[in-house]
XYZ file of C-alpha atoms in Angstrom:
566
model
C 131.906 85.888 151.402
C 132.346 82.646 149.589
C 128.617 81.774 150.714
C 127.330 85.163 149.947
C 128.552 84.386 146.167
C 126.769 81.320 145.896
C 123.744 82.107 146.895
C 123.847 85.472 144.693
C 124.836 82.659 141.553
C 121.646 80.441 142.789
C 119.682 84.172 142.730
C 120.478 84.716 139.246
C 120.362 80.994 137.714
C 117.934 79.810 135.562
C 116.641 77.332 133.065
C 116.576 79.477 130.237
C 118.001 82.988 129.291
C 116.387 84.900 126.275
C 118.394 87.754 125.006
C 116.026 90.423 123.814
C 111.979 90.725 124.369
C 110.848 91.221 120.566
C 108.951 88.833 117.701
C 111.357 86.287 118.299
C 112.616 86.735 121.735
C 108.914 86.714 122.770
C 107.827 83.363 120.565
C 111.528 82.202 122.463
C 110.057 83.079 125.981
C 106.574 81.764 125.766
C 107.637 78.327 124.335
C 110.798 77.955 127.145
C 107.974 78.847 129.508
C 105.343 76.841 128.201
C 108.000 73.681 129.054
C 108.351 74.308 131.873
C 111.801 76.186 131.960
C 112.183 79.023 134.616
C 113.304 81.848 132.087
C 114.839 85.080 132.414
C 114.178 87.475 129.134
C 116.752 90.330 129.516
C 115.235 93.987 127.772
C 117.675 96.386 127.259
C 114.780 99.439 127.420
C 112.234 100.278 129.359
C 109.062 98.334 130.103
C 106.234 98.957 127.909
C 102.581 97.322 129.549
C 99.898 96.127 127.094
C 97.420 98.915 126.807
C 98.520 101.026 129.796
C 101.581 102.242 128.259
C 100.319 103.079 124.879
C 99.942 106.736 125.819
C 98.659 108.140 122.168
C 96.255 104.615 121.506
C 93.386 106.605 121.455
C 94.082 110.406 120.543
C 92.436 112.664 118.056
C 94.567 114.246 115.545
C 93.986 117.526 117.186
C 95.392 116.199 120.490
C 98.708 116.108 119.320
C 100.552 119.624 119.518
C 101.705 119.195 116.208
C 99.143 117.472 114.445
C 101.061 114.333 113.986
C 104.247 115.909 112.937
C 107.390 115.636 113.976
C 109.382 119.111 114.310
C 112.063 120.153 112.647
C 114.068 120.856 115.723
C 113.473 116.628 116.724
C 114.156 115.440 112.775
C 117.534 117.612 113.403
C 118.819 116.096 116.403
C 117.815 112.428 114.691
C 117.963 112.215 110.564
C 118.279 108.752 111.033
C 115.070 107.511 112.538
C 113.384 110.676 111.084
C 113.498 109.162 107.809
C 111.116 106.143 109.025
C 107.861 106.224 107.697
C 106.284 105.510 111.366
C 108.568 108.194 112.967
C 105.559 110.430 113.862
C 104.422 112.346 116.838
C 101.853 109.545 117.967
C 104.384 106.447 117.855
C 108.224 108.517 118.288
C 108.316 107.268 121.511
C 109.099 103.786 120.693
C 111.891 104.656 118.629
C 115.707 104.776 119.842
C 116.611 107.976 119.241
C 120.198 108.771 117.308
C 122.309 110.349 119.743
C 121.270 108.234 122.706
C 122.561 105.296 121.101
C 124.805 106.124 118.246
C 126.614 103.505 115.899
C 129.421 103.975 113.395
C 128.611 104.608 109.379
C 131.235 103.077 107.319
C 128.746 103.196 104.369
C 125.554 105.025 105.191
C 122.688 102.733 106.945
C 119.852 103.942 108.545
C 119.555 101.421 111.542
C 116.299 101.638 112.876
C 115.793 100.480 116.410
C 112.943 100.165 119.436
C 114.160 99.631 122.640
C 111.520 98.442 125.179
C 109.351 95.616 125.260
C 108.611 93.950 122.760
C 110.930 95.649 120.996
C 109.589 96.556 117.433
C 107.244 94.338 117.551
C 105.075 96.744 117.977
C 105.904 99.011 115.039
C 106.348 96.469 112.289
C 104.154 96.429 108.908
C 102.633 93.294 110.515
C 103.218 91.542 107.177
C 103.514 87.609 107.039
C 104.645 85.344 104.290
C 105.840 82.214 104.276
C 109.399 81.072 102.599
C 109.293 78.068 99.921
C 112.144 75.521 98.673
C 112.217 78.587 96.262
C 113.453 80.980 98.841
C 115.663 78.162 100.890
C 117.461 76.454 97.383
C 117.998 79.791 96.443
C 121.876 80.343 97.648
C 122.214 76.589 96.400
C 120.976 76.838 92.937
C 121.836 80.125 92.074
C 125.512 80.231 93.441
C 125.902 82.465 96.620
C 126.228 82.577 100.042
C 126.165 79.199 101.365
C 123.251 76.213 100.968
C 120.648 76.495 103.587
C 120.852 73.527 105.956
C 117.027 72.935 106.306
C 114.126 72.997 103.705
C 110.593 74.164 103.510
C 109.183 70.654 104.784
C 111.629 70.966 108.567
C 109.722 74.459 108.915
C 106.547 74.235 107.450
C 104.613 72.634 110.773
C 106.791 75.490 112.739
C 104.638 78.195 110.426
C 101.637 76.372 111.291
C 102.037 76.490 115.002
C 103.187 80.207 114.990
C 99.972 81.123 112.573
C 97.568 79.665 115.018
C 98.446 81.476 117.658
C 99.463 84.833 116.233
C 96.284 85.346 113.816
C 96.909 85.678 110.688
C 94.519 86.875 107.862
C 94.712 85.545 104.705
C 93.524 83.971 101.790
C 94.885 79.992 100.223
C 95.752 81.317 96.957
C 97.262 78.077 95.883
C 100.686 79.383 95.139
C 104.078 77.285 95.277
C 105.934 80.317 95.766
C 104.525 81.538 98.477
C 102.770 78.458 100.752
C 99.111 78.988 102.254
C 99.147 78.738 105.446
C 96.715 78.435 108.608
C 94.169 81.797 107.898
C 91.867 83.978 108.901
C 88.919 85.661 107.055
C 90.795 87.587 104.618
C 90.666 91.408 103.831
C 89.074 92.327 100.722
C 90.837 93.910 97.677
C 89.371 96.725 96.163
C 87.676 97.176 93.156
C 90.504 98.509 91.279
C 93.100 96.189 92.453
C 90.560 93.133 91.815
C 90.775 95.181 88.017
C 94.608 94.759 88.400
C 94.464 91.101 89.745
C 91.641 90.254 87.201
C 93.866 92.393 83.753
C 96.861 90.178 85.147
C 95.594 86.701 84.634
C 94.513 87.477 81.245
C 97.124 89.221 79.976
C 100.455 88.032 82.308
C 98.847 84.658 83.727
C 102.243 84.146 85.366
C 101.939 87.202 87.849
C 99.319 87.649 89.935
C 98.165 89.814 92.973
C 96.674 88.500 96.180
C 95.675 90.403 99.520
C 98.692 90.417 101.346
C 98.949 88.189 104.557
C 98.832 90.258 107.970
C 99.232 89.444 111.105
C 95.380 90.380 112.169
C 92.959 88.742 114.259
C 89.694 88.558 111.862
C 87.654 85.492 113.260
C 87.983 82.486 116.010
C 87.666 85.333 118.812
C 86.935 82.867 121.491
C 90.351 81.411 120.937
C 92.058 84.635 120.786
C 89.570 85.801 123.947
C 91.999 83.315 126.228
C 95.135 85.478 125.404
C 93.189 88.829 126.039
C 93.328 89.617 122.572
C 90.112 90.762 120.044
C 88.978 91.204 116.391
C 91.113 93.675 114.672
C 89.081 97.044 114.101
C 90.627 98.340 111.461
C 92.036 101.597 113.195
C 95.315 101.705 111.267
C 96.818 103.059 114.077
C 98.848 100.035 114.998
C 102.141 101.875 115.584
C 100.761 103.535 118.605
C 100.221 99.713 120.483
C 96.494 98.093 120.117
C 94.591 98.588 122.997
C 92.323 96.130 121.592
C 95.135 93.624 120.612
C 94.258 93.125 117.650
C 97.597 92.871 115.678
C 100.199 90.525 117.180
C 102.779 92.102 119.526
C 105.161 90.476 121.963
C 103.439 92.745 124.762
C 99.708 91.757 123.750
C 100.682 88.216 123.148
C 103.525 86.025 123.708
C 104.718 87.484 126.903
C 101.374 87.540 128.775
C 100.984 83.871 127.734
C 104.409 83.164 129.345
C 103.953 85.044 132.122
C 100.717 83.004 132.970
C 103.550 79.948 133.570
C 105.001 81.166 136.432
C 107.844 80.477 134.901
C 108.630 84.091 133.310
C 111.043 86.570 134.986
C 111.963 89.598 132.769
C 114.408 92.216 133.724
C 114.234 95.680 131.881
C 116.837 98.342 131.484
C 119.566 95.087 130.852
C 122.232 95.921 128.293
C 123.979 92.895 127.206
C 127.396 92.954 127.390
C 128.490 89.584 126.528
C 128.158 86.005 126.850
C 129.910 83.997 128.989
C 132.105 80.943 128.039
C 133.527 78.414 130.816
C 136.620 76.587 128.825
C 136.514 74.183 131.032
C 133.075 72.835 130.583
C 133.242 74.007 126.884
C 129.807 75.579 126.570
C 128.353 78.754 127.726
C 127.179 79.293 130.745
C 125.824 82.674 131.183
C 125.090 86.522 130.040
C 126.754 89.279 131.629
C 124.619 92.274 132.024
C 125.198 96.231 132.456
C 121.969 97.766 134.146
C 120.943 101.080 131.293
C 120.605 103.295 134.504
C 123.000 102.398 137.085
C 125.328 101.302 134.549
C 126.513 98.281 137.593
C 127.311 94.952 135.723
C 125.149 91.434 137.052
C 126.043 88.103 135.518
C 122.662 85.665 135.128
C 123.423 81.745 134.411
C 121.421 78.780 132.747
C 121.647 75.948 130.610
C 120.708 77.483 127.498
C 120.548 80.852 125.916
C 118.660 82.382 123.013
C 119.769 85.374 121.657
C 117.143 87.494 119.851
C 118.362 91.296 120.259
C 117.961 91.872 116.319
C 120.030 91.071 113.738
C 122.868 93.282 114.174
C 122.558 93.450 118.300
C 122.704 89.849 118.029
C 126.351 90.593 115.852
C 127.348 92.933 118.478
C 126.926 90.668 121.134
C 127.981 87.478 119.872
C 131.443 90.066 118.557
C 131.871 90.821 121.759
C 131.800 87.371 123.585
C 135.526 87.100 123.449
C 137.501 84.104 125.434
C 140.448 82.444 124.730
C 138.789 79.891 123.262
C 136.641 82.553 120.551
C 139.153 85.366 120.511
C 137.115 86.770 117.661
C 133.467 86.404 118.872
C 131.551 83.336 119.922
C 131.606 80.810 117.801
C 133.626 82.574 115.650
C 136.199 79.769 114.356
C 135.297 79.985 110.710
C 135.488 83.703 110.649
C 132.263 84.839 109.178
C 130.435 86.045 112.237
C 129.225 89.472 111.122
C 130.133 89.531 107.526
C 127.599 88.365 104.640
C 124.598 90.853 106.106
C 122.047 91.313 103.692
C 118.999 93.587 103.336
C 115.900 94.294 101.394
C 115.472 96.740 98.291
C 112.944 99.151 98.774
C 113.950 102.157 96.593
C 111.814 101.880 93.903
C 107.932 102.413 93.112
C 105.535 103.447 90.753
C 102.601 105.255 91.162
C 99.570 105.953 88.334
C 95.859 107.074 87.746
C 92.486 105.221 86.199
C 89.429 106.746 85.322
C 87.735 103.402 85.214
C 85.355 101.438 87.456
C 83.402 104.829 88.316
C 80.960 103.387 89.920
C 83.288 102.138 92.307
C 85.279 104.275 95.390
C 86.482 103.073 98.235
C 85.522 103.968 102.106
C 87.324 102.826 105.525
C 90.551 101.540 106.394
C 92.458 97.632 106.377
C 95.857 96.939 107.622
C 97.105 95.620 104.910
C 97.541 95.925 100.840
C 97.422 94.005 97.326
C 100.542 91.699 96.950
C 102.942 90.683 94.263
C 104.241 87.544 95.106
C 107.770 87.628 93.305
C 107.068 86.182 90.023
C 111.439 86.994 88.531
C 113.632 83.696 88.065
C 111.384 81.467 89.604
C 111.623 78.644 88.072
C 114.347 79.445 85.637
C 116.883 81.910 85.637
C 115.544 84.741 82.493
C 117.276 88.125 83.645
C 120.920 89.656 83.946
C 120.359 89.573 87.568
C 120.334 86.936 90.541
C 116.706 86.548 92.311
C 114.187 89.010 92.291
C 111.610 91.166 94.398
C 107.831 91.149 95.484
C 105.616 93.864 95.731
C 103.131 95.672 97.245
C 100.393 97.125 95.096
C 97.100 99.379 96.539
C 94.268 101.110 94.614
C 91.968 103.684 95.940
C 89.285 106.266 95.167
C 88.313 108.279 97.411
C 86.192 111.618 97.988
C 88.358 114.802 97.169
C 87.962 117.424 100.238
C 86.784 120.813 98.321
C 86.988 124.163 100.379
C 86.168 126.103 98.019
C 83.882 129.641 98.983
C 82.638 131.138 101.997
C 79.960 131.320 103.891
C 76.762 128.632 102.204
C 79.250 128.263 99.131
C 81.464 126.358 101.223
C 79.182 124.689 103.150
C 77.454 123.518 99.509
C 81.476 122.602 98.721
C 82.389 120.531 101.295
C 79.100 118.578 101.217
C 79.073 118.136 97.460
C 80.050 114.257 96.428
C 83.120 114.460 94.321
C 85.212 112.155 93.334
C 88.499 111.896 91.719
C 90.333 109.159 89.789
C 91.997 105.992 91.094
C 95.022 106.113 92.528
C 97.266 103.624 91.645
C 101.122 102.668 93.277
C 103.328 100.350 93.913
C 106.346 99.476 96.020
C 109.550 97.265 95.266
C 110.713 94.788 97.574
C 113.858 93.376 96.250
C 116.247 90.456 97.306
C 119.940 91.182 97.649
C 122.707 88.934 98.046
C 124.941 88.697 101.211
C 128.530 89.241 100.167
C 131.276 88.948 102.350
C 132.269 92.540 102.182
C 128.441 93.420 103.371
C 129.893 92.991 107.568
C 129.240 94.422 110.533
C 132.480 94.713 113.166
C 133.385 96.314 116.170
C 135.034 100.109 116.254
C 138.425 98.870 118.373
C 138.108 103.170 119.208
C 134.324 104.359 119.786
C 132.548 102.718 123.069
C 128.974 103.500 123.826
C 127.697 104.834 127.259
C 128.030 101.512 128.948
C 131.731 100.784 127.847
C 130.636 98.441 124.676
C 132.470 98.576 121.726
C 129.684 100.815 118.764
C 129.030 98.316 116.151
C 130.694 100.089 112.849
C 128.024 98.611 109.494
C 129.538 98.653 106.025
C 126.958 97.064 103.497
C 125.919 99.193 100.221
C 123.876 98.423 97.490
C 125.593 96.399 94.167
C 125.608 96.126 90.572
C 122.734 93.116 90.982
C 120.428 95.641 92.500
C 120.955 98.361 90.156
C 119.971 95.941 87.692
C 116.847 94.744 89.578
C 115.281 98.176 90.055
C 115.737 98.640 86.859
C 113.411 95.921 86.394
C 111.019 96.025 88.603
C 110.214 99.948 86.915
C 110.390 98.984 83.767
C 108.322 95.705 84.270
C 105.821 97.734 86.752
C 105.428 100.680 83.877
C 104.984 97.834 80.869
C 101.694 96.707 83.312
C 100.473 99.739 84.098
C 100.142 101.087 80.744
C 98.546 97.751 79.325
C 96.215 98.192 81.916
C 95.217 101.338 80.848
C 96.887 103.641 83.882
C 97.682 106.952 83.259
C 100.101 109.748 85.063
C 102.400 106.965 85.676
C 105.388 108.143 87.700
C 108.314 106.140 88.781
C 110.746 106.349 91.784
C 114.557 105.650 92.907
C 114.528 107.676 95.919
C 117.944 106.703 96.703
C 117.431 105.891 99.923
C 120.393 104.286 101.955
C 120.067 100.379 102.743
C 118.137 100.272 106.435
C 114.927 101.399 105.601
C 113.327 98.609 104.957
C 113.850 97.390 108.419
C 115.014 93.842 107.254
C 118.628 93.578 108.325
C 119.694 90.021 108.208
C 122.919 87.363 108.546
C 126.327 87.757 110.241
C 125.665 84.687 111.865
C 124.489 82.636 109.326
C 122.649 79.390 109.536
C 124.786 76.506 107.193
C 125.760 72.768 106.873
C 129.369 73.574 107.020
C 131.153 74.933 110.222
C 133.865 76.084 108.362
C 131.691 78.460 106.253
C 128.887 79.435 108.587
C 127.928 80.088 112.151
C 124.619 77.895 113.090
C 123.761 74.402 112.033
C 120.125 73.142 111.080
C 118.659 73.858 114.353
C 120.154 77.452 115.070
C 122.269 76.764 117.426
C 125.783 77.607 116.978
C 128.069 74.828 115.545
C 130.982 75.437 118.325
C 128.995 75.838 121.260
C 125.741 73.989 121.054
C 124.136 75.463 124.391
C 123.234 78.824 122.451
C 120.867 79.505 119.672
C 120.179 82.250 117.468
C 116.881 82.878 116.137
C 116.414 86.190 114.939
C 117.586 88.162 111.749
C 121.067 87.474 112.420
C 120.620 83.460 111.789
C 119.452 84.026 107.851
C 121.495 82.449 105.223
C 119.552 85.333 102.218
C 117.317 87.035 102.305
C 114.325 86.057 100.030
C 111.702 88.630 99.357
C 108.937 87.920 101.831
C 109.047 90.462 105.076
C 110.939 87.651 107.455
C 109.186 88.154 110.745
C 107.041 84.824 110.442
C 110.185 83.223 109.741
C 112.271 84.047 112.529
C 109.146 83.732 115.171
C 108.880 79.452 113.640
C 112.833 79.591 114.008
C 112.617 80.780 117.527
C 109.527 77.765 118.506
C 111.626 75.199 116.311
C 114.649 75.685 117.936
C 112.879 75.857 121.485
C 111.328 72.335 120.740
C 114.765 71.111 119.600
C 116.637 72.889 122.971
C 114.393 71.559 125.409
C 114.487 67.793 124.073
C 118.259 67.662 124.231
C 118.589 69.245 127.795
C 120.530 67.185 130.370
């Protein structure tokens, strides 16, 4: 028997274990692999296949026995993800689905989730902007959280190396705020936001729109041939998988690359349950697994574990990793593991008409917008708020569909040019500040179906981001009216934190192990042999969408783990 357990140990050790198959588990994977390191990536869903397993890639509207909708008999049984703008009958099938996987509401948060692989990497907005010492001196300068241990100078070349390889569209706009980075061709604004862009430098020179960066493959296609991958074709059907690859994924990108190593083993339907400490070697020294279907529990070894199950997964787990050295969580000894989560503020917009630039309409699709880079206490502190908040901004004119008549009246209708005004909107995207009472915990009562503590999330909005919205609609509706917009309309829908998809901290990246979880190169302070690289690492929160920033975490860190083995 004793033999039998050894060689089932020697079955399941390897180099590396990656916890979690998404944007930064993947970037994780294919740089372990790339190393050389034999690596195990542990999925808790099912397996998802570039291209084959994109069932609804290439359906017609009227292919879908509900036209796209979801009915109200599905939004019923799940008003949590049904209230995610992607939630529709051509992508619901990548979505975790409420009562299959149910969590505890202290405070109402809509926790959006994707289960398979490549997790939700292949339902985000796709949108990539880099931090600067703006974002990373903000805690520091401004008097919360805790300082960020690094600077825009230890990640910058870790941006660099990600943007080559993902594609990224942009264009160098020259901004300190917001760092160019390594581009593609960009997309084009329209006419009427180049009106916007072009009103805003003459009349508010210190606020200014640029195409928003997007993870897009517009030129170098014989680089991006090697990973299987071609020129984005504008579809705008992205949440359904690219067949064509043309948007970064995990499944189109990283994880073929790794797999073409030898070095990749992945291993779906593995819920992780915890990771294992050994006291007397003082590091960790494994992951203990629960299969999804069998619900039998496997333990995996190696030298050196990433965990990248999302933000508050990665809480959960790292929670649950109890020993009698971390009694409360690994790595736990100064106490804030899952407190001082933070989010982004997407309840307001603004939307608005122009009856200029009539020679102008618009025709075909781009995945991707006009973007505010956050232009509130940058350089100086001027509002009765901390921070501030980006935005997205679109303009389009567009034929208006008239059915008007019967028979050769309608036919005359619906082939009569027609046009209406532009339509003009906006969307907040606010900072907020991680506060200690913002934590996610485990219910000591409520278990999922595998035995595992449900993670219980109490984070709210604050006085700071009343104050912001506030802001943001009054600032928006000042512009649009100089501008000469008309019908302008604001928003507060109201919406509960979660939305926005941005869920970061809990275990928070710091100079201090007293007051934070990681140190300068993710790993964490107490027990050096695991890293953290996704949400859950992130001091604040900035404004820019913080997918690029987690994916250069996940190759920095790599770089730094695999020069320190041994």
């Amino acid at each position: 028997m004793a033999n039998l357990n050894i060689k089932s140990k020697q079955e399941n050790t390897y180099d590396a274990i990656v916890i979690g198959s998404g944007m930064s588990g993947g970037w994780a994977a294919k740089e372990l692999c790339e190393k050389g390191l034999k690596t195990l990536v542990l999925e808790r869903g099912r397996e998802v296949k570039h291209v084959q397993d994109y069932p609804t890639t290439n359906m017609m509207p009227w292919e879908f026995e509900h036209r796209g909708n979801i009915p109200e008999a599905v939004k019923k049984e799940n008003p949590v993800v049904s209230r995610c703008y992607a939630f529709r009958e051509d992508a619901q099938h990548f979505f975790v689905k409420d009562t299959e996987h149910p969590y505890v509401q202290e405070k109402p948060f809509d926790w959006i989730r994707g289960y398979q692989t490549g997790g939700k990497s292949l339902l985000w907005a796709r949108q990539v902007q880099r931090w600067s010492d703006f974002d990373f001196e903000g805690p520091a300068r401004d008097g919360f959280a805790v300082d960020w241990p690094i600077r825009y100078k230890d990640i910058a070349p870790w941006y660099s190396h990600v943007e080559k390889f993902i594609g990224v569209s942009g264009n160098r706009d020259g901004k300190p705020n917001l760092p160019d980075g390594e581009f593609l061709p960009p997309f084009e604004l329209t006419a009427g936001e180049q009106y916007f862009k072009d009103f805003l430098r003459e009349n508010y020179p210190e606020r200014e729109i640029i195409v928003a960066r997007c993870a897009h493959i517009t030129g170098n296609q014989e680089f991006y041939a090697k990973q299987g991958r071609a020129l984005c074709q504008n579809r705008t059907l992205c949440q359904r998988g690219c067949p064509f690859g043309g948007y970064f994924s995990s499944n189109s990108s990283t994880l073929p690359w790794a797999a073409k190593t030898g070095n990749l083993s992945m291993q779906h339907h593995a819920v992780v349950h915890s990771i294992i400490y050994d006291e007397d070697k003082g590091k960790a020294t494994g992951v203990r697994v629960i299969d999804a279907q069998t619900k039998e529990t496997t333990e995996y070894y190696a030298d050196v574990i990433f965990v990248n199950a999302s933000a508050l997964n990665t809480n959960l787990i790292l929670l649950n990793s109890t020993s009698n050295r971390f009694p409360n969580g690994l790595g736990n000894d100064s106490g804030v593991l899952g407190k001082y989560v933070a989010f982004h503020n997407y309840r307001a917009g603004i939307s608005g008409e122009y009856d200029g630039l009539k020679e102008f309409t618009t025709e075909g699709r781009r995945p991707t917008s006009g973007y505010f880079p956050r232009f509130r206490n940058v350089y100086k502190q001027e509002t009765d708020f901390l921070r501030g908040y980006a935005a997205g901004f679109s303009a389009n004119r567009s034929m208006i569909n008239d059915y008007s008549g019967i028979g050769d009246e309608l036919e005359k209708a619906m082939t009569r040019e027609k046009y209406g005004p532009w339509r003009v909107g906006s969307h907040m995207m606010g900072e907020t500040i991680p506060k200690e009472e913002s934590q996610v915990s485990l219910d000591p009562n409520l278990k999922d179906a595998w035995g595992i503590p449900q993670l219980k999330i109490s984070m709210d909005y604050d006085a700071n981001d009343e104050a912001m919205i506030k802001d943001y609609l009054e600032q928006m509706t000042e512009m649009f009216e100089a501008a000469g917009f008309t019908n302008i309309r604001t928003r507060d829908d109201k919406r509960a934190p979660g939305l926005d998809i941005h869920e970061m901290g809990g275990a928070r990246m710091g100079k201090d192990p007293k007051t934070s979880v990681l140190n300068e190169w993710n790993q964490i302070h107490s027990c050096p042999n695991v890293y953290v690289t996704d949400g859950a690492c992130m001091t604040s929160t900035s404004t820019q969408n913080p997918s690029l920033t987690y994916m250069a975490f996940a190759a920095r860190a790599v770089d730094h783990a695999v020069k320190n083995l041994g």
